[in-house]
JSON list of C-alpha atoms and ligand atoms in Angstrom, two decimals:
[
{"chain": "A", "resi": 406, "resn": "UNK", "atom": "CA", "xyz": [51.26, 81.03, 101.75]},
{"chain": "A", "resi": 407, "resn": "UNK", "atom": "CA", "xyz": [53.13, 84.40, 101.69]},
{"chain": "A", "resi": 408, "resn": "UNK", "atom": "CA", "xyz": [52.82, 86.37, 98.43]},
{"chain": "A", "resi": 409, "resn": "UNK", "atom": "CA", "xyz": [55.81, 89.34, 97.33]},
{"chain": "A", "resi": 410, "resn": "UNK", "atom": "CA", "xyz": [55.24, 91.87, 95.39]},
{"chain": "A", "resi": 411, "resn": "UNK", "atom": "CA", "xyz": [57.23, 92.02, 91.87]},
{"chain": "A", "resi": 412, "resn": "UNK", "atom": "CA", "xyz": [59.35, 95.67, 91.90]},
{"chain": "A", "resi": 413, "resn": "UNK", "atom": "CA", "xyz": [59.19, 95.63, 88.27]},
{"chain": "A", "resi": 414, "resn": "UNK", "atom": "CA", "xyz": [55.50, 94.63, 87.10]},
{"chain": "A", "resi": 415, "resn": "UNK", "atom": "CA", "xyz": [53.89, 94.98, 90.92]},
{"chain": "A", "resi": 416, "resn": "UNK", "atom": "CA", "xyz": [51.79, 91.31, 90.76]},
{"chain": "A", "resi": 417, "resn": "UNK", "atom": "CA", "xyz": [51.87, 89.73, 93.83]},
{"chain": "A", "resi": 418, "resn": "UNK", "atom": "CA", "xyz": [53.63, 86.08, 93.16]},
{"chain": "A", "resi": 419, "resn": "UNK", "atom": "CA", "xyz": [54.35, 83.21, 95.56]},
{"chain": "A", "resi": 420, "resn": "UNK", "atom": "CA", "xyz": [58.31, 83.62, 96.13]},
{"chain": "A", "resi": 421, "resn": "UNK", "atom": "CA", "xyz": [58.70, 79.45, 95.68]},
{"chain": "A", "resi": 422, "resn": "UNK", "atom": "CA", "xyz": [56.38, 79.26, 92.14]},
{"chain": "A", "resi": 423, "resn": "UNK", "atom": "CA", "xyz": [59.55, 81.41, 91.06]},
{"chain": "A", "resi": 424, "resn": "UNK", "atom": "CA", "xyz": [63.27, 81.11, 89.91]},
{"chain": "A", "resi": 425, "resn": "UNK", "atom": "CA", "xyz": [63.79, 84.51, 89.84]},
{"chain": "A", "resi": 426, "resn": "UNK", "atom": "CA", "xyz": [64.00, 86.02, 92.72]},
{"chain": "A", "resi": 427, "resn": "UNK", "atom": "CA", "xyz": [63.23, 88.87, 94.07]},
{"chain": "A", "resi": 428, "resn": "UNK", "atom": "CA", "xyz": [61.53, 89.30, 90.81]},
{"chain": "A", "resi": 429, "resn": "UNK", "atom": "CA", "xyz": [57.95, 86.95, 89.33]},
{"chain": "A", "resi": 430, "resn": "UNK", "atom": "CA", "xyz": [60.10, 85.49, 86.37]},
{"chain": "A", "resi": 431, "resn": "UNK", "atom": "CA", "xyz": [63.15, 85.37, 84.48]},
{"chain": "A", "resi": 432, "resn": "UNK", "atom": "CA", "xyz": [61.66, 88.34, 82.12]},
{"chain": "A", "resi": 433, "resn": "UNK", "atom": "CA", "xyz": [60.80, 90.87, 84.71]},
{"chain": "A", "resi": 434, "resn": "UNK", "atom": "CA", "xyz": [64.28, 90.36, 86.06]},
{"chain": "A", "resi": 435, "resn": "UNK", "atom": "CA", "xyz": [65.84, 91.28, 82.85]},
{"chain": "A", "resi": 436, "resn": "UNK", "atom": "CA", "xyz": [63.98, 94.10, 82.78]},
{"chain": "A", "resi": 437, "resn": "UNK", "atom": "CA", "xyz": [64.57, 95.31, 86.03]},
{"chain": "A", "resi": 438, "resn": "UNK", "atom": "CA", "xyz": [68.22, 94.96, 84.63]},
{"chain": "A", "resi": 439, "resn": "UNK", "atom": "CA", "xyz": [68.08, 96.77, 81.52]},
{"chain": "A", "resi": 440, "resn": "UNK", "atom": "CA", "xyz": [66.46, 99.53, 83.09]},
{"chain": "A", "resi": 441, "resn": "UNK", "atom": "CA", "xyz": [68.79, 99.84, 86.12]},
{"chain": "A", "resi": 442, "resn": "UNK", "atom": "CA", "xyz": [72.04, 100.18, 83.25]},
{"chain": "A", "resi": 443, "resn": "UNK", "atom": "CA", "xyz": [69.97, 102.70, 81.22]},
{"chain": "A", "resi": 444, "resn": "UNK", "atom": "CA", "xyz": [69.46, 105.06, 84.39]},
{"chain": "A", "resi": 445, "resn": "UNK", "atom": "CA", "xyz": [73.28, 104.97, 84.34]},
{"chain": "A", "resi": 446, "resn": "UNK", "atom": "CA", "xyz": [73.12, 106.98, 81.52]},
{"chain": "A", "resi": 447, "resn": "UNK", "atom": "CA", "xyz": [70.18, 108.30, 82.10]},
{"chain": "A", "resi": 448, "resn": "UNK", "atom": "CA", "xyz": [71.02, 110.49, 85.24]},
{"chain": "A", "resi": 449, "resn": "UNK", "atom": "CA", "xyz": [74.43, 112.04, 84.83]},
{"chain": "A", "resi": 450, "resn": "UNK", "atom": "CA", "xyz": [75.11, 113.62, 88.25]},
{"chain": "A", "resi": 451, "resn": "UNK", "atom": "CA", "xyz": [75.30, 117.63, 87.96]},
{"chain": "A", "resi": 452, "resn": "UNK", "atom": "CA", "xyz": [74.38, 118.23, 91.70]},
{"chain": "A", "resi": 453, "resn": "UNK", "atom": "CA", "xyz": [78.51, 118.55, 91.99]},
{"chain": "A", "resi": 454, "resn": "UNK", "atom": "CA", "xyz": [79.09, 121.01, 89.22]},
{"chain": "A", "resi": 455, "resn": "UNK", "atom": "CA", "xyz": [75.95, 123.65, 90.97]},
{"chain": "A", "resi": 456, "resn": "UNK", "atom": "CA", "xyz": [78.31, 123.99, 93.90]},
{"chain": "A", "resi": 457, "resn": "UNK", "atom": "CA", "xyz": [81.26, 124.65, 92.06]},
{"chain": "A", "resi": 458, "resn": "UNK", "atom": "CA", "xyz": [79.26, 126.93, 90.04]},
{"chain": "A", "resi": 459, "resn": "UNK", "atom": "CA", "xyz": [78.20, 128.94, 93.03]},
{"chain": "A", "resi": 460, "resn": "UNK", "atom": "CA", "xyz": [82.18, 129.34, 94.64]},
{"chain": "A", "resi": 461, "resn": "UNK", "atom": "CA", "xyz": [83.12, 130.46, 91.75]},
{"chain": "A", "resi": 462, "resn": "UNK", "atom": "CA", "xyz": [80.83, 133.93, 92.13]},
{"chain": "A", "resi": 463, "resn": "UNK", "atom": "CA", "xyz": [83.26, 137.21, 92.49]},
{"chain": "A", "resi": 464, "resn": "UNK", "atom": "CA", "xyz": [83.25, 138.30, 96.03]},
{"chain": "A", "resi": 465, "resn": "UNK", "atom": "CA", "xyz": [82.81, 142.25, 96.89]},
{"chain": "A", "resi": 466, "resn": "UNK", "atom": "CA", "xyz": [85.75, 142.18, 99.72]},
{"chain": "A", "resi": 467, "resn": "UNK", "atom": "CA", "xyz": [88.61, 144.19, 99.04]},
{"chain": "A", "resi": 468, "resn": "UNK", "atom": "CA", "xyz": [90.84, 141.31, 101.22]},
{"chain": "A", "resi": 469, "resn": "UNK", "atom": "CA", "xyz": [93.03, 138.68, 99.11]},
{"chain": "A", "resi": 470, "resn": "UNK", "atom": "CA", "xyz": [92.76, 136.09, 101.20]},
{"chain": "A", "resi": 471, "resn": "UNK", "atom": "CA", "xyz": [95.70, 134.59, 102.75]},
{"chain": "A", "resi": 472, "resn": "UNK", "atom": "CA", "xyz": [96.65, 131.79, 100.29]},
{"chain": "A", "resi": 473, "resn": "UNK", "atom": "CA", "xyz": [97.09, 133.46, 97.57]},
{"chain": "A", "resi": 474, "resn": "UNK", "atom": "CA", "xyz": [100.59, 135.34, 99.24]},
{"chain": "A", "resi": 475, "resn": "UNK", "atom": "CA", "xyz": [101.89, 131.91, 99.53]},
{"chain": "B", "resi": 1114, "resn": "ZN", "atom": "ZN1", "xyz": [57.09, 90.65, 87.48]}
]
C-alpha cells in the first residue's frame, strides 16, 4: 500500500484511510489553512520598494536627461 507524507504534521498516512486529502485528517488541513492566510499577513512584500529605493539615488552627471525637456 502506498503511504504520503502529511505537509503539515509530516506522518506518513495511507491516502484512502483519509478524507482529507492531500492532508492525514480534517484537522491538519485546517491548519495547513490557517497558516497559509496568516503568511498573508505575515510577509508583506518589500522586495519592490528596495528597487525603487535604489533609482531614486542622486546621480553625479551634469546631463538632464532627455525627458525631462519634453
Ligand atoms: Zn497531518
Amino acid at each position: 500500500m502506498k503511504k504520503i507524507r502529511c505537509p503539515v504534521c509530516g506522518r506518513m498516512f495511507d491516502p484512502e484511510t483519509t478524507e482529507a486529502m492531500p492532508f492525514c485528517s480534517r484537522r491538519c488541513r485546517i491548519i495547513d489553512l490557517g497558516r497559509w492566510l496568516g503568511e498573508q499577513y505575515a510577509i508583506p512584500h518589500v522586495e519592490k520598494d528596495e528597487e525603487d529605493e535604489d533609482s531614486e539615488t542622486p546621480r553625479l552627471s551634469d546631463h538632464e536627461s532627455p525627458e525631462d525637456y519634453y
